[in-house]
CSV table of N, CA and C in Angstrom, one decimal:
chain,number,residue,atom,x,y,z
A,1,UNK,N,-81.3,86.2,-12.1
A,1,UNK,CA,-80.8,85.1,-12.8
A,1,UNK,C,-81.6,85.0,-14.1
A,2,UNK,N,-82.1,86.0,-14.5
A,2,UNK,CA,-82.8,86.0,-15.8
A,2,UNK,C,-81.8,86.1,-16.9
A,3,UNK,N,-80.7,86.5,-16.6
A,3,UNK,CA,-79.7,86.7,-17.7
A,3,UNK,C,-79.0,85.4,-17.9
A,4,UNK,N,-78.9,85.0,-19.2
A,4,UNK,CA,-78.3,83.7,-19.5
A,4,UNK,C,-76.8,83.7,-19.1
A,5,UNK,N,-76.2,84.9,-19.2
A,5,UNK,CA,-74.8,84.9,-18.9
A,5,UNK,C,-74.6,84.7,-17.4
A,6,UNK,N,-75.5,85.3,-16.7
A,6,UNK,CA,-75.4,85.2,-15.3
A,6,UNK,C,-75.7,83.8,-14.9
A,7,UNK,N,-76.6,83.1,-15.5
A,7,UNK,CA,-77.0,81.8,-15.2
A,7,UNK,C,-75.8,80.9,-15.6
A,8,UNK,N,-75.2,81.1,-16.7
A,8,UNK,CA,-74.1,80.3,-17.1
A,8,UNK,C,-72.9,80.4,-16.1
A,9,UNK,N,-72.7,81.7,-15.7
A,9,UNK,CA,-71.7,81.9,-14.7
A,9,UNK,C,-71.9,81.2,-13.4
A,10,UNK,N,-73.2,81.2,-13.0
A,10,UNK,CA,-73.5,80.5,-11.7
A,10,UNK,C,-73.4,79.0,-11.9
A,11,UNK,N,-73.8,78.5,-13.1
A,11,UNK,CA,-73.6,77.1,-13.5
A,11,UNK,C,-72.2,76.7,-13.5
A,12,UNK,N,-71.3,77.6,-14.0
A,12,UNK,CA,-69.9,77.3,-14.1
A,12,UNK,C,-69.3,77.2,-12.6
A,13,UNK,N,-69.8,78.1,-11.8
A,13,UNK,CA,-69.3,78.1,-10.5
A,13,UNK,C,-69.8,76.9,-9.7
A,14,UNK,N,-71.0,76.5,-10.0
A,14,UNK,CA,-71.5,75.2,-9.4
A,14,UNK,C,-70.8,74.0,-9.9
A,15,UNK,N,-70.4,74.0,-11.2
A,15,UNK,CA,-69.7,72.9,-11.8
A,15,UNK,C,-68.3,72.9,-11.1
A,16,UNK,N,-67.7,74.0,-10.9
A,16,UNK,CA,-66.4,74.1,-10.3
A,16,UNK,C,-66.4,73.5,-8.9
A,17,UNK,N,-67.5,73.9,-8.2
A,17,UNK,CA,-67.7,73.5,-6.8
A,17,UNK,C,-67.9,72.0,-6.7
A,18,UNK,N,-68.7,71.5,-7.7
A,18,UNK,CA,-69.0,70.0,-7.7
A,18,UNK,C,-67.7,69.3,-8.0
A,19,UNK,N,-66.9,69.9,-9.0
A,19,UNK,CA,-65.6,69.3,-9.3
A,19,UNK,C,-64.7,69.3,-8.1
A,20,UNK,N,-64.7,70.4,-7.4
A,20,UNK,CA,-63.8,70.5,-6.1
A,20,UNK,C,-64.3,69.5,-5.1
A,21,UNK,N,-65.6,69.3,-5.0
A,21,UNK,CA,-66.2,68.4,-4.0
A,21,UNK,C,-65.8,67.0,-4.5
A,22,UNK,N,-65.9,66.7,-5.8
A,22,UNK,CA,-65.5,65.3,-6.3
A,22,UNK,C,-64.0,65.1,-6.0
A,23,UNK,N,-63.2,66.1,-6.3
A,23,UNK,CA,-61.8,65.9,-6.1
A,23,UNK,C,-61.5,65.7,-4.6
A,24,UNK,N,-62.2,66.5,-3.7
A,24,UNK,CA,-62.0,66.3,-2.3
A,24,UNK,C,-62.5,64.9,-1.8
A,25,UNK,N,-63.6,64.5,-2.4
A,25,UNK,CA,-64.1,63.2,-2.1
A,25,UNK,C,-63.1,62.1,-2.5
A,26,UNK,N,-62.5,62.3,-3.7
A,26,UNK,CA,-61.6,61.3,-4.2
A,26,UNK,C,-60.3,61.2,-3.3
A,27,UNK,N,-59.9,62.4,-2.8
A,27,UNK,CA,-58.8,62.5,-1.9
A,27,UNK,C,-59.2,61.8,-0.6
A,28,UNK,N,-60.4,62.0,-0.1
A,28,UNK,CA,-60.8,61.4,1.2
A,28,UNK,C,-61.0,59.9,1.0
A,29,UNK,N,-61.5,59.5,-0.1
A,29,UNK,CA,-61.6,58.1,-0.4
A,29,UNK,C,-60.3,57.4,-0.4
A,30,UNK,N,-59.3,58.0,-1.0
A,30,UNK,CA,-58.0,57.5,-1.0
A,30,UNK,C,-57.4,57.5,0.4
A,31,UNK,N,-57.7,58.5,1.1
A,31,UNK,CA,-57.2,58.6,2.5
A,31,UNK,C,-57.9,57.5,3.4
A,32,UNK,N,-59.2,57.4,3.1
A,32,UNK,CA,-60.0,56.3,3.8
A,32,UNK,C,-59.5,54.9,3.5
A,33,UNK,N,-59.1,54.7,2.3
A,33,UNK,CA,-58.5,53.4,1.9
A,33,UNK,C,-57.2,53.2,2.7
A,34,UNK,N,-56.4,54.2,2.8
A,34,UNK,CA,-55.2,54.1,3.6
A,34,UNK,C,-55.5,53.8,5.1
A,35,UNK,N,-56.5,54.5,5.6
A,35,UNK,CA,-56.9,54.3,7.0
A,35,UNK,C,-57.4,52.9,7.1
A,36,UNK,N,-58.2,52.4,6.2
A,36,UNK,CA,-58.7,51.0,6.3
A,36,UNK,C,-57.5,50.0,6.3
A,37,UNK,N,-56.6,50.3,5.5
A,37,UNK,CA,-55.4,49.4,5.4
A,37,UNK,C,-54.6,49.5,6.7
A,38,UNK,N,-54.5,50.7,7.3
A,38,UNK,CA,-53.8,50.8,8.6
A,38,UNK,C,-54.6,50.1,9.7
A,39,UNK,N,-55.9,50.3,9.7
A,39,UNK,CA,-56.7,49.6,10.7
A,39,UNK,C,-56.6,48.1,10.6
A,40,UNK,N,-56.6,47.6,9.4
A,40,UNK,CA,-56.5,46.2,9.2
A,40,UNK,C,-55.1,45.7,9.6
A,41,UNK,N,-54.0,46.4,9.3
A,41,UNK,CA,-52.7,46.1,9.8
A,41,UNK,C,-52.6,46.1,11.3
A,42,UNK,N,-53.2,47.2,11.9
A,42,UNK,CA,-53.2,47.3,13.4
A,42,UNK,C,-54.0,46.1,14.0
A,43,UNK,N,-55.1,45.7,13.4
A,43,UNK,CA,-55.8,44.6,13.9
A,43,UNK,C,-55.0,43.3,13.9
A,44,UNK,N,-54.2,43.1,12.9
A,44,UNK,CA,-53.3,42.0,12.8
A,44,UNK,C,-52.2,42.1,13.9
A,45,UNK,N,-51.7,43.3,14.1
A,45,UNK,CA,-50.7,43.5,15.1
A,45,UNK,C,-51.2,43.2,16.5
A,46,UNK,N,-52.5,43.7,16.8
A,46,UNK,CA,-53.1,43.4,18.1
A,46,UNK,C,-53.3,42.0,18.3
A,47,UNK,N,-53.7,41.2,17.3
A,47,UNK,CA,-53.9,39.8,17.4
A,47,UNK,C,-52.5,39.1,17.7
A,48,UNK,N,-51.4,39.6,17.0
A,48,UNK,CA,-50.1,39.0,17.3
A,48,UNK,C,-49.7,39.3,18.8
A,49,UNK,N,-50.0,40.5,19.2
A,49,UNK,CA,-49.7,40.9,20.6
A,49,UNK,C,-50.4,40.0,21.6
A,50,UNK,N,-51.7,39.8,21.3
A,50,UNK,CA,-52.5,38.9,22.2
A,50,UNK,C,-51.9,37.5,22.3
A,51,UNK,N,-51.5,37.0,21.1
A,51,UNK,CA,-50.9,35.7,21.2
A,51,UNK,C,-49.6,35.7,22.0
A,52,UNK,N,-48.8,36.7,21.8
A,52,UNK,CA,-47.6,36.9,22.6
A,52,UNK,C,-47.8,37.0,24.1
A,53,UNK,N,-48.9,37.8,24.5
A,53,UNK,CA,-49.3,38.0,25.9
A,53,UNK,C,-49.7,36.6,26.4
A,54,UNK,N,-50.5,35.9,25.7
A,54,UNK,CA,-51.0,34.6,26.1
A,54,UNK,C,-49.8,33.6,26.4
A,55,UNK,N,-48.8,33.7,25.5
A,55,UNK,CA,-47.6,32.9,25.6
A,55,UNK,C,-46.8,33.3,26.9
A,56,UNK,N,-46.7,34.6,27.1
A,56,UNK,CA,-46.0,35.1,28.3
A,56,UNK,C,-46.7,34.7,29.5
A,57,UNK,N,-48.1,34.8,29.5
A,57,UNK,CA,-48.8,34.4,30.7
A,57,UNK,C,-48.6,32.9,31.0
A,58,UNK,N,-48.5,32.1,30.0
A,58,UNK,CA,-48.3,30.6,30.2
A,58,UNK,C,-46.9,30.5,30.8
A,59,UNK,N,-45.9,31.2,30.3
A,59,UNK,CA,-44.5,31.1,30.8
A,59,UNK,C,-44.4,31.6,32.2
A,60,UNK,N,-45.1,32.7,32.5
A,60,UNK,CA,-45.1,33.2,33.9
A,60,UNK,C,-45.8,32.2,34.9
A,61,UNK,N,-46.9,31.5,34.4
A,61,UNK,CA,-47.5,30.5,35.2
A,61,UNK,C,-46.6,29.4,35.5
A,62,UNK,N,-45.9,28.9,34.5
A,62,UNK,CA,-44.9,27.8,34.6
A,62,UNK,C,-43.8,28.2,35.6
A,63,UNK,N,-43.3,29.4,35.4
A,63,UNK,CA,-42.2,29.9,36.2
A,63,UNK,C,-42.7,30.0,37.7
A,64,UNK,N,-43.9,30.4,37.9
A,64,UNK,CA,-44.4,30.6,39.3
A,64,UNK,C,-44.5,29.2,39.9
A,65,UNK,N,-45.0,28.2,39.1
A,65,UNK,CA,-45.1,26.8,39.7
A,65,UNK,C,-43.7,26.3,40.0
A,66,UNK,N,-42.8,26.5,39.2
A,66,UNK,CA,-41.4,26.1,39.4
A,66,UNK,C,-40.9,26.8,40.7
A,67,UNK,N,-41.1,28.1,40.8
A,67,UNK,CA,-40.6,28.8,42.0
A,67,UNK,C,-41.3,28.3,43.3
A,68,UNK,N,-42.6,28.0,43.2
A,68,UNK,CA,-43.3,27.5,44.4
A,68,UNK,C,-42.8,26.2,44.8
A,69,UNK,N,-42.5,25.3,43.8
A,69,UNK,CA,-41.9,24.0,44.1
A,69,UNK,C,-40.6,24.1,44.7
A,70,UNK,N,-39.8,25.1,44.2
A,70,UNK,CA,-38.4,25.3,44.8
A,70,UNK,C,-38.5,25.8,46.2
A,71,UNK,N,-39.5,26.7,46.5
A,71,UNK,CA,-39.6,27.3,47.8
A,71,UNK,C,-40.0,26.2,48.8
A,72,UNK,N,-40.9,25.3,48.4
A,72,UNK,CA,-41.4,24.2,49.2
A,72,UNK,C,-40.2,23.3,49.5
A,73,UNK,N,-39.5,22.9,48.5
A,73,UNK,CA,-38.3,22.0,48.7
A,73,UNK,C,-37.2,22.7,49.6
A,74,UNK,N,-37.0,24.0,49.4
A,74,UNK,CA,-36.0,24.7,50.2
A,74,UNK,C,-36.5,24.7,51.6
A,75,UNK,N,-37.8,24.9,51.9
A,75,UNK,CA,-38.2,24.8,53.3
A,75,UNK,C,-38.0,23.5,53.9
A,76,UNK,N,-38.3,22.4,53.1
A,76,UNK,CA,-38.1,21.1,53.7
A,76,UNK,C,-36.6,20.8,53.9
A,77,UNK,N,-35.8,21.2,53.0
A,77,UNK,CA,-34.3,21.0,53.1
A,77,UNK,C,-33.8,21.8,54.3
A,78,UNK,N,-34.4,23.0,54.6
A,78,UNK,CA,-33.9,23.7,55.7
A,78,UNK,C,-34.3,23.1,57.0
A,79,UNK,N,-35.5,22.5,57.1
A,79,UNK,CA,-36.0,21.8,58.3
A,79,UNK,C,-35.1,20.5,58.5
A,80,UNK,N,-34.8,19.8,57.4
A,80,UNK,CA,-33.9,18.6,57.5
A,80,UNK,C,-32.5,19.1,58.1
A,81,UNK,N,-32.0,20.2,57.5
A,81,UNK,CA,-30.7,20.6,58.0
A,81,UNK,C,-30.7,21.0,59.5
A,82,UNK,N,-31.8,21.6,59.9
A,82,UNK,CA,-32.0,22.0,61.3
A,82,UNK,C,-32.0,20.7,62.2
A,83,UNK,N,-32.8,19.7,61.7
A,83,UNK,CA,-32.9,18.4,62.4
A,83,UNK,C,-31.6,17.7,62.5
A,84,UNK,N,-30.8,17.7,61.4
A,84,UNK,CA,-29.5,17.1,61.5
A,84,UNK,C,-28.5,17.8,62.4
A,85,UNK,N,-28.6,19.2,62.4
A,85,UNK,CA,-27.8,19.9,63.3
A,85,UNK,C,-28.1,19.6,64.8
A,86,UNK,N,-29.4,19.5,65.0
A,86,UNK,CA,-29.9,19.2,66.4
A,86,UNK,C,-29.4,17.8,66.8
A,87,UNK,N,-29.6,16.9,65.9
A,87,UNK,CA,-29.1,15.5,66.1
A,87,UNK,C,-27.6,15.5,66.4
A,88,UNK,N,-26.8,16.2,65.6
A,88,UNK,CA,-25.4,16.2,65.9
A,88,UNK,C,-25.1,16.9,67.2
A,89,UNK,N,-25.8,17.9,67.6
A,89,UNK,CA,-25.6,18.6,68.9
A,89,UNK,C,-25.9,17.6,70.0
A,90,UNK,N,-27.0,16.9,69.9
A,90,UNK,CA,-27.4,16.0,71.0
A,90,UNK,C,-26.5,14.8,71.1
A,91,UNK,N,-26.0,14.3,69.9
A,91,UNK,CA,-25.1,13.2,69.9
A,91,UNK,C,-23.8,13.6,70.6
A,92,UNK,N,-23.3,14.8,70.2
A,92,UNK,CA,-22.1,15.3,70.9
A,92,UNK,C,-22.2,15.4,72.4
A,93,UNK,N,-23.4,16.0,72.8
A,93,UNK,CA,-23.6,16.1,74.2
A,93,UNK,C,-23.7,14.8,74.9
A,94,UNK,N,-24.4,13.8,74.2
A,94,UNK,CA,-24.6,12.5,74.8
A,94,UNK,C,-23.2,11.9,75.0
A,95,UNK,N,-22.3,12.0,74.0
A,95,UNK,CA,-21.0,11.4,74.1
A,95,UNK,C,-20.2,12.1,75.2
A,96,UNK,N,-20.4,13.4,75.3
A,96,UNK,CA,-19.7,14.1,76.4
A,96,UNK,C,-20.2,13.8,77.8
A,97,UNK,N,-21.5,13.6,77.9
A,97,UNK,CA,-22.1,13.3,79.2
A,97,UNK,C,-21.9,11.8,79.6
A,98,UNK,N,-22.0,10.9,78.6
A,98,UNK,CA,-22.1,9.5,79.0
A,98,UNK,C,-21.0,8.6,78.5
A,99,UNK,N,-20.1,9.1,77.7
A,99,UNK,CA,-19.0,8.2,77.2
A,99,UNK,C,-18.2,7.7,78.4
A,100,UNK,N,-17.9,8.6,79.3
A,100,UNK,CA,-17.1,8.2,80.5
A,100,UNK,C,-17.8,7.1,81.3
A,101,UNK,N,-19.1,7.3,81.4
A,101,UNK,CA,-19.9,6.4,82.2
A,101,UNK,C,-20.0,5.0,81.5
A,102,UNK,N,-20.0,5.0,80.2
A,102,UNK,CA,-20.0,3.8,79.4
A,102,UNK,C,-18.7,3.0,79.6
A,103,UNK,N,-17.6,3.8,79.7
A,103,UNK,CA,-16.3,3.2,79.9
A,103,UNK,C,-16.2,2.6,81.3
A,104,UNK,N,-16.7,3.4,82.3
A,104,UNK,CA,-16.7,2.9,83.7
A,104,UNK,C,-17.6,1.7,83.9
A,105,UNK,N,-18.8,1.7,83.2
A,105,UNK,CA,-19.7,0.5,83.3
A,105,UNK,C,-19.0,-0.7,82.7
A,106,UNK,N,-18.3,-0.6,81.6
A,106,UNK,CA,-17.6,-1.7,80.9
A,106,UNK,C,-16.5,-2.2,81.9
A,107,UNK,N,-15.8,-1.3,82.5
A,107,UNK,CA,-14.7,-1.7,83.4
A,107,UNK,C,-15.3,-2.5,84.6
A,108,UNK,N,-16.4,-1.9,85.1
A,108,UNK,CA,-17.1,-2.6,86.3
A,108,UNK,C,-17.6,-4.0,85.9
A,109,UNK,N,-18.2,-4.1,84.8
A,109,UNK,CA,-18.7,-5.4,84.3
A,109,UNK,C,-17.5,-6.4,84.2
A,110,UNK,N,-16.4,-5.9,83.6
A,110,UNK,CA,-15.3,-6.8,83.5
A,110,UNK,C,-14.7,-7.2,84.9
A,111,UNK,N,-14.6,-6.3,85.8
A,111,UNK,CA,-14.1,-6.6,87.1
A,111,UNK,C,-15.1,-7.6,87.8
A,112,UNK,N,-16.4,-7.3,87.8
A,112,UNK,CA,-17.3,-8.2,88.4
A,112,UNK,C,-17.3,-9.6,87.8
A,113,UNK,N,-17.2,-9.6,86.5
A,113,UNK,CA,-17.2,-10.9,85.9
A,113,UNK,C,-15.9,-11.7,86.3
A,114,UNK,N,-14.8,-11.0,86.3
A,114,UNK,CA,-13.5,-11.7,86.7
A,114,UNK,C,-13.5,-12.1,88.1
A,115,UNK,N,-13.9,-11.1,89.0
A,115,UNK,CA,-13.9,-11.4,90.4
A,115,UNK,C,-14.9,-12.4,90.8
A,116,UNK,N,-16.0,-12.4,90.2
A,116,UNK,CA,-17.1,-13.4,90.5
A,116,UNK,C,-16.6,-14.8,90.1
A,117,UNK,N,-16.0,-14.9,88.9
A,117,UNK,CA,-15.5,-16.2,88.4
A,117,UNK,C,-14.4,-16.7,89.4
A,118,UNK,N,-13.5,-15.8,89.8
A,118,UNK,CA,-12.5,-16.2,90.8
A,118,UNK,C,-13.1,-16.6,92.1
A,119,UNK,N,-14.1,-15.9,92.6
A,119,UNK,CA,-14.7,-16.2,93.9
A,119,UNK,C,-15.4,-17.5,93.8
A,120,UNK,N,-16.1,-17.8,92.7
A,120,UNK,CA,-16.8,-19.1,92.6
A,120,UNK,C,-15.8,-20.2,92.5
A,121,UNK,N,-14.7,-20.0,91.8
A,121,UNK,CA,-13.6,-21.0,91.6
A,121,UNK,C,-13.0,-21.3,92.9
A,122,UNK,N,-12.8,-20.4,93.8
A,122,UNK,CA,-12.2,-20.6,95.1
A,122,UNK,C,-13.2,-21.0,96.2
A,123,UNK,N,-14.4,-21.1,95.8
A,123,UNK,CA,-15.5,-21.5,96.7
A,123,UNK,C,-15.7,-20.4,97.8
A,124,UNK,N,-15.4,-19.2,97.5
A,124,UNK,CA,-15.7,-18.1,98.4
A,124,UNK,C,-17.2,-17.7,98.3
A,125,UNK,N,-17.7,-17.8,97.0
A,125,UNK,CA,-19.1,-17.5,96.7
A,125,UNK,C,-19.7,-18.7,96.1
A,126,UNK,N,-20.9,-19.0,96.5
A,126,UNK,CA,-21.7,-20.1,95.9
A,126,UNK,C,-22.4,-19.6,94.7
A,127,UNK,N,-22.5,-20.4,93.6
A,127,UNK,CA,-23.2,-20.0,92.4
A,127,UNK,C,-24.6,-19.8,92.6
A,128,UNK,N,-25.2,-20.4,93.6
A,128,UNK,CA,-26.6,-20.2,93.9
A,128,UNK,C,-26.8,-18.8,94.5
A,129,UNK,N,-25.8,-18.3,95.2
A,129,UNK,CA,-25.9,-16.9,95.8
A,129,UNK,C,-25.8,-15.9,94.6
A,130,UNK,N,-24.8,-16.2,93.7
A,130,UNK,CA,-24.7,-15.3,92.6
A,130,UNK,C,-25.9,-15.2,91.7
A,131,UNK,N,-26.5,-16.4,91.5
A,131,UNK,CA,-27.7,-16.5,90.7
A,131,UNK,C,-28.9,-15.7,91.4
A,132,UNK,N,-29.0,-15.9,92.7
A,132,UNK,CA,-30.1,-15.2,93.4
A,132,UNK,C,-29.9,-13.7,93.4
A,133,UNK,N,-28.7,-13.2,93.6
A,133,UNK,CA,-28.5,-11.8,93.5
A,133,UNK,C,-28.7,-11.2,92.1
A,134,UNK,N,-28.3,-12.0,91.1
A,134,UNK,CA,-28.5,-11.5,89.7
A,134,UNK,C,-30.0,-11.5,89.4
A,135,UNK,N,-30.8,-12.5,89.8
A,135,UNK,CA,-32.2,-12.6,89.5
A,135,UNK,C,-32.9,-11.4,90.2
A,136,UNK,N,-32.5,-11.2,91.5
A,136,UNK,CA,-33.2,-10.1,92.2
A,136,UNK,C,-32.9,-8.7,91.5
A,137,UNK,N,-31.7,-8.5,91.1
A,137,UNK,CA,-31.3,-7.3,90.4
A,137,UNK,C,-32.1,-7.1,89.1
A,138,UNK,N,-32.2,-8.2,88.4
A,138,UNK,CA,-33.0,-8.1,87.1
A,138,UNK,C,-34.4,-7.8,87.4
A,139,UNK,N,-35.0,-8.3,88.5
A,139,UNK,CA,-36.4,-8.0,88.8
A,139,UNK,C,-36.6,-6.5,89.2
A,140,UNK,N,-35.6,-6.0,89.9
A,140,UNK,CA,-35.6,-4.6,90.4
A,140,UNK,C,-35.4,-3.6,89.3
A,141,UNK,N,-34.8,-4.0,88.2
A,141,UNK,CA,-34.4,-3.1,87.1
A,141,UNK,C,-35.5,-3.1,86.1
A,142,UNK,N,-36.3,-2.0,86.0
A,142,UNK,CA,-37.5,-2.0,85.1
A,142,UNK,C,-37.1,-1.9,83.6
A,143,UNK,N,-35.9,-1.4,83.3
A,143,UNK,CA,-35.5,-1.3,81.9
A,143,UNK,C,-34.8,-2.5,81.4
A,144,UNK,N,-34.6,-3.5,82.2
A,144,UNK,CA,-33.9,-4.7,81.8
A,144,UNK,C,-34.8,-5.5,80.8
């Protein structure tokens, strides 16, 4: 490199390389600026998504509470329906088993009442006897 021409040529080559490096750096800086812009925009998008996810989480929680309330009410309604069906079944059975007895008891009461009144009126039965029999029956009947 003692030769000035050779030194100039090396200097020109170095200058060209520096210019190429500067041009590359300018391109990279422009690219980095674009990357920074993209990262900033993506950060805003991520923030928006976080807000939307928080809103969805709140809506899911509300929906879950509504569903739980519905399920509880449905269970209670189902138990009420079962109880009503059982009550209807027992009422029907009671009427089938005891309706005739109720009619027979009413008929017997009517006959006893009428016959007792006639027997007392004709002096066949003394009212003291009727009273004594009635009192004894009442004492013997635990559900009276």
